[in-house]
Amino acid sequence: MLHPSYADLIQVVNSEVEEGEDPVVTSRYSIVMATSKRARQIIAGDDELVDGRGKKPLSVAVEELNQGMIKILNEENTENADCAENSEAEVSEASGTEEMSQPETAE
């Protein structure tokens, strides 16, 4: 069994959506696609945002999403976001395209 559950992850992703707005994610498919894209970024050498020692990249990606360290943005948000320095991954969904980004970190 996946911990956290898909329902928990969907709730975390949609937690910042204001009342009356459409939720960012409505299906498990979106969660699967977002975490798989993030896992591929980690495999390609992107820094992990959580302690991933001894964990597989997909487990790290799920933990990052669950802790709110990465966000799934819908098309409207990606047009307004300045993502030049953020690491991103596009997430295809049957109803459109979503994008995932990491918050900027001060170094």
PDB file of N, CA and C in Angstrom:
ATOM      1  N   MET A   1       0.840  -1.183   0.000  1.00  0.00           N
ATOM      2  CA  MET A   1       0.000   0.000   0.000  1.00  0.00           C
ATOM      3  C   MET A   1       0.885   1.247   0.000  1.00  0.00           C
ATOM      4  N   LEU A   2       0.474   2.229  -0.754  1.00  0.00           N
ATOM      5  CA  LEU A   2       1.218   3.472  -0.864  1.00  0.00           C
ATOM      6  C   LEU A   2       0.939   4.353   0.341  1.00  0.00           C
ATOM      7  N   HIS A   3       1.992   4.801   0.989  1.00  0.00           N
ATOM      8  CA  HIS A   3       1.855   5.735   2.107  1.00  0.00           C
ATOM      9  C   HIS A   3       2.627   6.985   1.764  1.00  0.00           C
ATOM     10  N   PRO A   4       2.072   8.125   1.705  1.00  0.00           N
ATOM     11  CA  PRO A   4       0.672   8.438   1.944  1.00  0.00           C
ATOM     12  C   PRO A   4      -0.217   7.963   0.789  1.00  0.00           C
ATOM     13  N   SER A   5      -1.503   7.927   1.030  1.00  0.00           N
ATOM     14  CA  SER A   5      -2.431   7.455   0.007  1.00  0.00           C
ATOM     15  C   SER A   5      -2.596   8.499  -1.084  1.00  0.00           C
ATOM     16  N   TYR A   6      -3.157   8.079  -2.214  1.00  0.00           N
ATOM     17  CA  TYR A   6      -3.439   9.025  -3.298  1.00  0.00           C
ATOM     18  C   TYR A   6      -4.343  10.145  -2.812  1.00  0.00           C
ATOM     19  N   ALA A   7      -5.346   9.799  -2.020  1.00  0.00           N
ATOM     20  CA  ALA A   7      -6.280  10.811  -1.502  1.00  0.00           C
ATOM     21  C   ALA A   7      -5.542  11.848  -0.656  1.00  0.00           C
ATOM     22  N   ASP A   8      -4.601  11.397   0.161  1.00  0.00           N
ATOM     23  CA  ASP A   8      -3.803  12.329   0.976  1.00  0.00           C
ATOM     24  C   ASP A   8      -2.964  13.248   0.092  1.00  0.00           C
ATOM     25  N   LEU A   9      -2.337  12.684  -0.934  1.00  0.00           N
ATOM     26  CA  LEU A   9      -1.516  13.492  -1.832  1.00  0.00           C
ATOM     27  C   LEU A   9      -2.356  14.509  -2.599  1.00  0.00           C
ATOM     28  N   ILE A  10      -3.521  14.094  -3.067  1.00  0.00           N
ATOM     29  CA  ILE A  10      -4.416  15.025  -3.770  1.00  0.00           C
ATOM     30  C   ILE A  10      -4.827  16.155  -2.842  1.00  0.00           C
ATOM     31  N   GLN A  11      -5.098  15.829  -1.593  1.00  0.00           N
ATOM     32  CA  GLN A  11      -5.481  16.850  -0.614  1.00  0.00           C
ATOM     33  C   GLN A  11      -4.333  17.836  -0.373  1.00  0.00           C
ATOM     34  N   VAL A  12      -3.104  17.350  -0.279  1.00  0.00           N
ATOM     35  CA  VAL A  12      -1.941  18.216  -0.076  1.00  0.00           C
ATOM     36  C   VAL A  12      -1.766  19.151  -1.275  1.00  0.00           C
ATOM     37  N   VAL A  13      -1.848  18.606  -2.480  1.00  0.00           N
ATOM     38  CA  VAL A  13      -1.660  19.410  -3.685  1.00  0.00           C
ATOM     39  C   VAL A  13      -2.737  20.488  -3.798  1.00  0.00           C
ATOM     40  N   ASN A  14      -3.960  20.141  -3.444  1.00  0.00           N
ATOM     41  CA  ASN A  14      -5.068  21.085  -3.574  1.00  0.00           C
ATOM     42  C   ASN A  14      -5.269  21.951  -2.331  1.00  0.00           C
ATOM     43  N   SER A  15      -4.399  21.854  -1.346  1.00  0.00           N
ATOM     44  CA  SER A  15      -4.590  22.579  -0.084  1.00  0.00           C
ATOM     45  C   SER A  15      -4.519  24.092  -0.238  1.00  0.00           C
ATOM     46  N   GLU A  16      -3.809  24.578  -1.231  1.00  0.00           N
ATOM     47  CA  GLU A  16      -3.670  26.024  -1.413  1.00  0.00           C
ATOM     48  C   GLU A  16      -4.715  26.607  -2.360  1.00  0.00           C
ATOM     49  N   VAL A  17      -5.615  25.768  -2.874  1.00  0.00           N
ATOM     50  CA  VAL A  17      -6.660  26.244  -3.775  1.00  0.00           C
ATOM     51  C   VAL A  17      -7.743  26.925  -2.949  1.00  0.00           C
ATOM     52  N   GLU A  18      -8.081  28.141  -3.349  1.00  0.00           N
ATOM     53  CA  GLU A  18      -9.102  28.878  -2.620  1.00  0.00           C
ATOM     54  C   GLU A  18     -10.489  28.354  -2.973  1.00  0.00           C
ATOM     55  N   GLU A  19     -11.429  28.556  -2.074  1.00  0.00           N
ATOM     56  CA  GLU A  19     -12.793  28.098  -2.279  1.00  0.00           C
ATOM     57  C   GLU A  19     -13.374  28.732  -3.534  1.00  0.00           C
ATOM     58  N   GLY A  20     -14.014  27.932  -4.348  1.00  0.00           N
ATOM     59  CA  GLY A  20     -14.597  28.400  -5.590  1.00  0.00           C
ATOM     60  C   GLY A  20     -13.701  28.200  -6.801  1.00  0.00           C
ATOM     61  N   GLU A  21     -12.405  27.980  -6.599  1.00  0.00           N
ATOM     62  CA  GLU A  21     -11.479  27.719  -7.697  1.00  0.00           C
ATOM     63  C   GLU A  21     -11.468  26.232  -8.021  1.00  0.00           C
ATOM     64  N   ASP A  22     -11.092  25.927  -9.240  1.00  0.00           N
ATOM     65  CA  ASP A  22     -10.970  24.528  -9.637  1.00  0.00           C
ATOM     66  C   ASP A  22      -9.748  23.924  -8.958  1.00  0.00           C
ATOM     67  N   PRO A  23      -9.842  22.671  -8.503  1.00  0.00           N
ATOM     68  CA  PRO A  23      -8.671  22.030  -7.893  1.00  0.00           C
ATOM     69  C   PRO A  23      -7.575  21.811  -8.932  1.00  0.00           C
ATOM     70  N   VAL A  24      -6.336  21.842  -8.475  1.00  0.00           N
ATOM     71  CA  VAL A  24      -5.193  21.637  -9.363  1.00  0.00           C
ATOM     72  C   VAL A  24      -5.187  20.197  -9.865  1.00  0.00           C
ATOM     73  N   VAL A  25      -5.439  19.265  -8.983  1.00  0.00           N
ATOM     74  CA  VAL A  25      -5.401  17.842  -9.303  1.00  0.00           C
ATOM     75  C   VAL A  25      -6.722  17.208  -8.898  1.00  0.00           C
ATOM     76  N   THR A  26      -7.290  16.408  -9.805  1.00  0.00           N
ATOM     77  CA  THR A  26      -8.541  15.721  -9.492  1.00  0.00           C
ATOM     78  C   THR A  26      -8.436  14.215  -9.674  1.00  0.00           C
ATOM     79  N   SER A  27      -7.284  13.739 -10.130  1.00  0.00           N
ATOM     80  CA  SER A  27      -7.171  12.300 -10.385  1.00  0.00           C
ATOM     81  C   SER A  27      -5.842  11.744  -9.895  1.00  0.00           C
ATOM     82  N   ARG A  28      -5.846  10.453  -9.650  1.00  0.00           N
ATOM     83  CA  ARG A  28      -4.620   9.770  -9.254  1.00  0.00           C
ATOM     84  C   ARG A  28      -3.601   9.790 -10.382  1.00  0.00           C
ATOM     85  N   TYR A  29      -4.079   9.825 -11.611  1.00  0.00           N
ATOM     86  CA  TYR A  29      -3.201   9.868 -12.773  1.00  0.00           C
ATOM     87  C   TYR A  29      -2.252  11.059 -12.685  1.00  0.00           C
ATOM     88  N   SER A  30      -2.772  12.211 -12.309  1.00  0.00           N
ATOM     89  CA  SER A  30      -1.944  13.418 -12.190  1.00  0.00           C
ATOM     90  C   SER A  30      -0.851  13.245 -11.147  1.00  0.00           C
ATOM     91  N   ILE A  31      -1.198  12.614 -10.037  1.00  0.00           N
ATOM     92  CA  ILE A  31      -0.218  12.363  -8.973  1.00  0.00           C
ATOM     93  C   ILE A  31       0.869  11.416  -9.478  1.00  0.00           C
ATOM     94  N   VAL A  32       0.471  10.362 -10.161  1.00  0.00           N
ATOM     95  CA  VAL A  32       1.424   9.388 -10.686  1.00  0.00           C
ATOM     96  C   VAL A  32       2.358  10.051 -11.695  1.00  0.00           C
ATOM     97  N   MET A  33       1.802  10.842 -12.598  1.00  0.00           N
ATOM     98  CA  MET A  33       2.620  11.503 -13.615  1.00  0.00           C
ATOM     99  C   MET A  33       3.585  12.507 -12.984  1.00  0.00           C
ATOM    100  N   ALA A  34       3.106  13.288 -12.019  1.00  0.00           N
ATOM    101  CA  ALA A  34       3.954  14.300 -11.379  1.00  0.00           C
ATOM    102  C   ALA A  34       5.107  13.649 -10.616  1.00  0.00           C
ATOM    103  N   THR A  35       4.807  12.612  -9.848  1.00  0.00           N
ATOM    104  CA  THR A  35       5.871  11.966  -9.076  1.00  0.00           C
ATOM    105  C   THR A  35       6.852  11.225  -9.981  1.00  0.00           C
ATOM    106  N   SER A  36       6.367  10.657 -11.073  1.00  0.00           N
ATOM    107  CA  SER A  36       7.299   9.967 -11.984  1.00  0.00           C
ATOM    108  C   SER A  36       8.212  10.964 -12.686  1.00  0.00           C
ATOM    109  N   LYS A  37       7.681  12.121 -13.069  1.00  0.00           N
ATOM    110  CA  LYS A  37       8.527  13.156 -13.684  1.00  0.00           C
ATOM    111  C   LYS A  37       9.580  13.640 -12.690  1.00  0.00           C
ATOM    112  N   ARG A  38       9.163  13.851 -11.440  1.00  0.00           N
ATOM    113  CA  ARG A  38      10.111  14.308 -10.420  1.00  0.00           C
ATOM    114  C   ARG A  38      11.169  13.241 -10.155  1.00  0.00           C
ATOM    115  N   ALA A  39      10.765  11.974 -10.121  1.00  0.00           N
ATOM    116  CA  ALA A  39      11.724  10.885  -9.911  1.00  0.00           C
ATOM    117  C   ALA A  39      12.760  10.862 -11.033  1.00  0.00           C
ATOM    118  N   ARG A  40      12.320  11.102 -12.277  1.00  0.00           N
ATOM    119  CA  ARG A  40      13.265  11.148 -13.391  1.00  0.00           C
ATOM    120  C   ARG A  40      14.223  12.330 -13.259  1.00  0.00           C
ATOM    121  N   GLN A  41      13.738  13.460 -12.724  1.00  0.00           N
ATOM    122  CA  GLN A  41      14.622  14.595 -12.485  1.00  0.00           C
ATOM    123  C   GLN A  41      15.703  14.227 -11.467  1.00  0.00           C
ATOM    124  N   ILE A  42      15.299  13.523 -10.418  1.00  0.00           N
ATOM    125  CA  ILE A  42      16.249  13.115  -9.379  1.00  0.00           C
ATOM    126  C   ILE A  42      17.279  12.152  -9.964  1.00  0.00           C
ATOM    127  N   ILE A  43      16.815  11.205 -10.772  1.00  0.00           N
ATOM    128  CA  ILE A  43      17.730  10.259 -11.416  1.00  0.00           C
ATOM    129  C   ILE A  43      18.716  10.996 -12.316  1.00  0.00           C
ATOM    130  N   ALA A  44      18.248  12.065 -12.958  1.00  0.00           N
ATOM    131  CA  ALA A  44      19.101  12.842 -13.866  1.00  0.00           C
ATOM    132  C   ALA A  44      20.093  13.734 -13.125  1.00  0.00           C
ATOM    133  N   GLY A  45      19.976  13.806 -11.797  1.00  0.00           N
ATOM    134  CA  GLY A  45      20.972  14.545 -11.040  1.00  0.00           C
ATOM    135  C   GLY A  45      20.455  15.742 -10.266  1.00  0.00           C
ATOM    136  N   ASP A  46      19.162  16.051 -10.339  1.00  0.00           N
ATOM    137  CA  ASP A  46      18.631  17.159  -9.540  1.00  0.00           C
ATOM    138  C   ASP A  46      18.769  16.851  -8.058  1.00  0.00           C
ATOM    139  N   ASP A  47      18.948  17.896  -7.267  1.00  0.00           N
ATOM    140  CA  ASP A  47      19.078  17.723  -5.825  1.00  0.00           C
ATOM    141  C   ASP A  47      17.768  17.259  -5.216  1.00  0.00           C
ATOM    142  N   GLU A  48      17.879  16.356  -4.264  1.00  0.00           N
ATOM    143  CA  GLU A  48      16.704  15.910  -3.513  1.00  0.00           C
ATOM    144  C   GLU A  48      16.366  16.975  -2.477  1.00  0.00           C
ATOM    145  N   LEU A  49      15.094  17.240  -2.268  1.00  0.00           N
ATOM    146  CA  LEU A  49      14.649  18.262  -1.321  1.00  0.00           C
ATOM    147  C   LEU A  49      14.381  17.694   0.057  1.00  0.00           C
ATOM    148  N   VAL A  50      14.404  16.367   0.179  1.00  0.00           N
ATOM    149  CA  VAL A  50      14.247  15.685   1.465  1.00  0.00           C
ATOM    150  C   VAL A  50      15.397  14.696   1.601  1.00  0.00           C
ATOM    151  N   ASP A  51      15.576  14.154   2.796  1.00  0.00           N
ATOM    152  CA  ASP A  51      16.625  13.172   3.014  1.00  0.00           C
ATOM    153  C   ASP A  51      16.241  11.887   2.294  1.00  0.00           C
ATOM    154  N   GLY A  52      16.970  11.566   1.245  1.00  0.00           N
ATOM    155  CA  GLY A  52      16.625  10.411   0.441  1.00  0.00           C
ATOM    156  C   GLY A  52      17.597   9.263   0.571  1.00  0.00           C
ATOM    157  N   ARG A  53      18.438   9.304   1.597  1.00  0.00           N
ATOM    158  CA  ARG A  53      19.418   8.217   1.761  1.00  0.00           C
ATOM    159  C   ARG A  53      18.709   6.881   1.912  1.00  0.00           C
ATOM    160  N   GLY A  54      19.067   5.941   1.046  1.00  0.00           N
ATOM    161  CA  GLY A  54      18.512   4.604   1.117  1.00  0.00           C
ATOM    162  C   GLY A  54      17.126   4.474   0.512  1.00  0.00           C
ATOM    163  N   LYS A  55      16.638   5.527  -0.114  1.00  0.00           N
ATOM    164  CA  LYS A  55      15.297   5.486  -0.709  1.00  0.00           C
ATOM    165  C   LYS A  55      15.414   5.553  -2.222  1.00  0.00           C
ATOM    166  N   LYS A  56      14.441   4.965  -2.883  1.00  0.00           N
ATOM    167  CA  LYS A  56      14.381   5.020  -4.338  1.00  0.00           C
ATOM    168  C   LYS A  56      13.879   6.400  -4.759  1.00  0.00           C
ATOM    169  N   PRO A  57      14.248   6.848  -5.968  1.00  0.00           N
ATOM    170  CA  PRO A  57      13.846   8.180  -6.432  1.00  0.00           C
ATOM    171  C   PRO A  57      12.334   8.428  -6.390  1.00  0.00           C
ATOM    172  N   LEU A  58      11.535   7.413  -6.691  1.00  0.00           N
ATOM    173  CA  LEU A  58      10.085   7.600  -6.655  1.00  0.00           C
ATOM    174  C   LEU A  58       9.594   7.841  -5.229  1.00  0.00           C
ATOM    175  N   SER A  59      10.165   7.147  -4.263  1.00  0.00           N
ATOM    176  CA  SER A  59       9.793   7.365  -2.863  1.00  0.00           C
ATOM    177  C   SER A  59      10.165   8.769  -2.418  1.00  0.00           C
ATOM    178  N   VAL A  60      11.305   9.254  -2.878  1.00  0.00           N
ATOM    179  CA  VAL A  60      11.738  10.618  -2.556  1.00  0.00           C
ATOM    180  C   VAL A  60      10.761  11.616  -3.168  1.00  0.00           C
ATOM    181  N   ALA A  61      10.366  11.393  -4.417  1.00  0.00           N
ATOM    182  CA  ALA A  61       9.431  12.296  -5.096  1.00  0.00           C
ATOM    183  C   ALA A  61       8.078  12.341  -4.386  1.00  0.00           C
ATOM    184  N   VAL A  62       7.586  11.193  -3.948  1.00  0.00           N
ATOM    185  CA  VAL A  62       6.310  11.155  -3.220  1.00  0.00           C
ATOM    186  C   VAL A  62       6.434  11.920  -1.908  1.00  0.00           C
ATOM    187  N   GLU A  63       7.549  11.739  -1.202  1.00  0.00           N
ATOM    188  CA  GLU A  63       7.753  12.444   0.060  1.00  0.00           C
ATOM    189  C   GLU A  63       7.851  13.956  -0.159  1.00  0.00           C
ATOM    190  N   GLU A  64       8.540  14.379  -1.223  1.00  0.00           N
ATOM    191  CA  GLU A  64       8.632  15.805  -1.531  1.00  0.00           C
ATOM    192  C   GLU A  64       7.256  16.391  -1.803  1.00  0.00           C
ATOM    193  N   LEU A  65       6.447  15.681  -2.563  1.00  0.00           N
ATOM    194  CA  LEU A  65       5.094  16.155  -2.867  1.00  0.00           C
ATOM    195  C   LEU A  65       4.250  16.201  -1.609  1.00  0.00           C
ATOM    196  N   ASN A  66       4.345  15.184  -0.779  1.00  0.00           N
ATOM    197  CA  ASN A  66       3.557  15.118   0.448  1.00  0.00           C
ATOM    198  C   ASN A  66       3.925  16.230   1.426  1.00  0.00           C
ATOM    199  N   GLN A  67       5.195  16.634   1.440  1.00  0.00           N
ATOM    200  CA  GLN A  67       5.637  17.695   2.339  1.00  0.00           C
ATOM    201  C   GLN A  67       5.448  19.085   1.733  1.00  0.00           C
ATOM    202  N   GLY A  68       4.907  19.166   0.536  1.00  0.00           N
ATOM    203  CA  GLY A  68       4.656  20.449  -0.097  1.00  0.00           C
ATOM    204  C   GLY A  68       5.905  21.124  -0.634  1.00  0.00           C
ATOM    205  N   MET A  69       6.961  20.366  -0.837  1.00  0.00           N
ATOM    206  CA  MET A  69       8.214  20.939  -1.330  1.00  0.00           C
ATOM    207  C   MET A  69       8.210  21.122  -2.838  1.00  0.00           C
ATOM    208  N   ILE A  70       7.338  20.411  -3.529  1.00  0.00           N
ATOM    209  CA  ILE A  70       7.142  20.630  -4.956  1.00  0.00           C
ATOM    210  C   ILE A  70       5.668  20.892  -5.176  1.00  0.00           C
ATOM    211  N   LYS A  71       5.367  21.628  -6.209  1.00  0.00           N
ATOM    212  CA  LYS A  71       3.996  22.002  -6.515  1.00  0.00           C
ATOM    213  C   LYS A  71       3.652  21.543  -7.920  1.00  0.00           C
ATOM    214  N   ILE A  72       2.406  21.191  -8.131  1.00  0.00           N
ATOM    215  CA  ILE A  72       1.900  20.892  -9.461  1.00  0.00           C
ATOM    216  C   ILE A  72       1.095  22.111  -9.872  1.00  0.00           C
ATOM    217  N   LEU A  73       1.503  22.745 -10.952  1.00  0.00           N
ATOM    218  CA  LEU A  73       0.836  23.952 -11.414  1.00  0.00           C
ATOM    219  C   LEU A  73      -0.007  23.636 -12.637  1.00  0.00           C
ATOM    220  N   ASN A  74      -1.199  24.241 -12.727  1.00  0.00           N
ATOM    221  CA  ASN A  74      -2.010  24.064 -13.922  1.00  0.00           C
ATOM    222  C   ASN A  74      -1.546  25.042 -14.986  1.00  0.00           C
ATOM    223  N   GLU A  75      -2.106  24.974 -16.187  1.00  0.00           N
ATOM    224  CA  GLU A  75      -1.669  25.811 -17.305  1.00  0.00           C
ATOM    225  C   GLU A  75      -1.739  27.297 -16.987  1.00  0.00           C
ATOM    226  N   GLU A  76      -2.796  27.730 -16.320  1.00  0.00           N
ATOM    227  CA  GLU A  76      -2.969  29.148 -16.012  1.00  0.00           C
ATOM    228  C   GLU A  76      -1.847  29.653 -15.123  1.00  0.00           C
ATOM    229  N   ASN A  77      -1.451  28.863 -14.142  1.00  0.00           N
ATOM    230  CA  ASN A  77      -0.389  29.270 -13.226  1.00  0.00           C
ATOM    231  C   ASN A  77       0.971  29.287 -13.898  1.00  0.00           C
ATOM    232  N   THR A  78       1.204  28.394 -14.861  1.00  0.00           N
ATOM    233  CA  THR A  78       2.514  28.349 -15.501  1.00  0.00           C
ATOM    234  C   THR A  78       2.726  29.543 -16.407  1.00  0.00           C
ATOM    235  N   GLU A  79       1.657  30.105 -16.944  1.00  0.00           N
ATOM    236  CA  GLU A  79       1.796  31.287 -17.785  1.00  0.00           C
ATOM    237  C   GLU A  79       2.223  32.488 -16.952  1.00  0.00           C
ATOM    238  N   ASN A  80       1.790  32.547 -15.694  1.00  0.00           N
ATOM    239  CA  ASN A  80       2.082  33.676 -14.828  1.00  0.00           C
ATOM    240  C   ASN A  80       3.346  33.484 -14.002  1.00  0.00           C
ATOM    241  N   ALA A  81       3.845  32.273 -13.917  1.00  0.00           N
ATOM    242  CA  ALA A  81       4.995  31.995 -13.050  1.00  0.00           C
ATOM    243  C   ALA A  81       6.300  32.301 -13.758  1.00  0.00           C
ATOM    244  N   ASP A  82       7.233  32.865 -13.023  1.00  0.00           N
ATOM    245  CA  ASP A  82       8.570  33.092 -13.551  1.00  0.00           C
ATOM    246  C   ASP A  82       9.405  31.897 -13.139  1.00  0.00           C
ATOM    247  N   CYS A  83       9.594  30.964 -14.063  1.00  0.00           N
ATOM    248  CA  CYS A  83      10.226  29.680 -13.736  1.00  0.00           C
ATOM    249  C   CYS A  83      11.617  29.562 -14.339  1.00  0.00           C
ATOM    250  N   ALA A  84      12.261  30.653 -14.640  1.00  0.00           N
ATOM    251  CA  ALA A  84      13.554  30.598 -15.315  1.00  0.00           C
ATOM    252  C   ALA A  84      14.597  29.829 -14.519  1.00  0.00           C
ATOM    253  N   GLU A  85      14.594  29.978 -13.184  1.00  0.00           N
ATOM    254  CA  GLU A  85      15.610  29.313 -12.376  1.00  0.00           C
ATOM    255  C   GLU A  85      15.097  28.059 -11.691  1.00  0.00           C
ATOM    256  N   ASN A  86      13.810  27.776 -11.799  1.00  0.00           N
ATOM    257  CA  ASN A  86      13.234  26.596 -11.149  1.00  0.00           C
ATOM    258  C   ASN A  86      13.430  25.370 -12.017  1.00  0.00           C
ATOM    259  N   SER A  87      13.569  24.232 -11.391  1.00  0.00           N
ATOM    260  CA  SER A  87      13.591  22.969 -12.098  1.00  0.00           C
ATOM    261  C   SER A  87      12.146  22.583 -12.360  1.00  0.00           C
ATOM    262  N   GLU A  88      11.818  22.210 -13.600  1.00  0.00           N
ATOM    263  CA  GLU A  88      10.427  21.963 -13.957  1.00  0.00           C
ATOM    264  C   GLU A  88      10.284  20.645 -14.692  1.00  0.00           C
ATOM    265  N   ALA A  89       9.070  20.113 -14.658  1.00  0.00           N
ATOM    266  CA  ALA A  89       8.733  18.948 -15.456  1.00  0.00           C
ATOM    267  C   ALA A  89       7.299  19.088 -15.904  1.00  0.00           C
ATOM    268  N   GLU A  90       7.060  18.933 -17.191  1.00  0.00           N
ATOM    269  CA  GLU A  90       5.695  19.011 -17.675  1.00  0.00           C
ATOM    270  C   GLU A  90       4.999  17.706 -17.370  1.00  0.00           C
ATOM    271  N   VAL A  91       3.721  17.810 -17.028  1.00  0.00           N
ATOM    272  CA  VAL A  91       2.928  16.638 -16.708  1.00  0.00           C
ATOM    273  C   VAL A  91       1.726  16.642 -17.625  1.00  0.00           C
ATOM    274  N   SER A  92       1.626  15.645 -18.497  1.00  0.00           N
ATOM    275  CA  SER A  92       0.493  15.576 -19.400  1.00  0.00           C
ATOM    276  C   SER A  92      -0.673  14.899 -18.712  1.00  0.00           C
ATOM    277  N   GLU A  93      -1.847  15.446 -18.942  1.00  0.00           N
ATOM    278  CA  GLU A  93      -3.062  14.863 -18.406  1.00  0.00           C
ATOM    279  C   GLU A  93      -4.085  14.889 -19.520  1.00  0.00           C
ATOM    280  N   ALA A  94      -5.043  14.014 -19.482  1.00  0.00           N
ATOM    281  CA  ALA A  94      -6.042  13.933 -20.541  1.00  0.00           C
ATOM    282  C   ALA A  94      -6.746  15.270 -20.755  1.00  0.00           C
ATOM    283  N   SER A  95      -6.970  16.039 -19.701  1.00  0.00           N
ATOM    284  CA  SER A  95      -7.700  17.300 -19.823  1.00  0.00           C
ATOM    285  C   SER A  95      -6.798  18.487 -20.135  1.00  0.00           C
ATOM    286  N   GLY A  96      -5.501  18.318 -20.158  1.00  0.00           N
ATOM    287  CA  GLY A  96      -4.612  19.441 -20.449  1.00  0.00           C
ATOM    288  C   GLY A  96      -3.205  19.151 -19.995  1.00  0.00           C
ATOM    289  N   THR A  97      -2.431  20.201 -19.864  1.00  0.00           N
ATOM    290  CA  THR A  97      -1.046  20.066 -19.445  1.00  0.00           C
ATOM    291  C   THR A  97      -0.849  20.763 -18.124  1.00  0.00           C
ATOM    292  N   GLU A  98      -0.125  20.123 -17.244  1.00  0.00           N
ATOM    293  CA  GLU A  98       0.220  20.713 -15.963  1.00  0.00           C
ATOM    294  C   GLU A  98       1.727  20.757 -15.870  1.00  0.00           C
ATOM    295  N   GLU A  99       2.227  21.544 -14.982  1.00  0.00           N
ATOM    296  CA  GLU A  99       3.665  21.672 -14.809  1.00  0.00           C
ATOM    297  C   GLU A  99       4.003  21.568 -13.340  1.00  0.00           C
ATOM    298  N   MET A 100       5.152  20.985 -13.050  1.00  0.00           N
ATOM    299  CA  MET A 100       5.582  20.832 -11.678  1.00  0.00           C
ATOM    300  C   MET A 100       6.807  21.704 -11.477  1.00  0.00           C
ATOM    301  N   SER A 101       6.858  22.404 -10.340  1.00  0.00           N
ATOM    302  CA  SER A 101       8.032  23.222 -10.072  1.00  0.00           C
ATOM    303  C   SER A 101       8.415  23.123  -8.614  1.00  0.00           C
ATOM    304  N   GLN A 102       9.670  23.442  -8.359  1.00  0.00           N
ATOM    305  CA  GLN A 102      10.192  23.459  -7.005  1.00  0.00           C
ATOM    306  C   GLN A 102      10.260  24.901  -6.551  1.00  0.00           C
ATOM    307  N   PRO A 103      10.021  25.159  -5.276  1.00  0.00           N
ATOM    308  CA  PRO A 103      10.184  26.524  -4.792  1.00  0.00           C
ATOM    309  C   PRO A 103      11.654  26.923  -4.836  1.00  0.00           C
ATOM    310  N   GLU A 104      11.904  28.218  -5.032  1.00  0.00           N
ATOM    311  CA  GLU A 104      13.280  28.687  -5.078  1.00  0.00           C
ATOM    312  C   GLU A 104      13.911  28.556  -3.702  1.00  0.00           C
ATOM    313  N   THR A 105      15.183  28.202  -3.662  1.00  0.00           N
ATOM    314  CA  THR A 105      15.888  28.091  -2.399  1.00  0.00           C
ATOM    315  C   THR A 105      16.996  29.112  -2.371  1.00  0.00           C
ATOM    316  N   ALA A 106      17.183  29.731  -1.215  1.00  0.00           N
ATOM    317  CA  ALA A 106      18.248  30.716  -1.072  1.00  0.00           C
ATOM    318  C   ALA A 106      19.538  29.994  -0.746  1.00  0.00           C
ATOM    319  N   GLU A 107      20.585  30.280  -1.474  1.00  0.00           N
ATOM    320  CA  GLU A 107      21.867  29.622  -1.232  1.00  0.00           C
ATOM    321  C   GLU A 107      22.907  30.642  -0.895  1.00  0.00           C
TER     322      GLU A 107
END
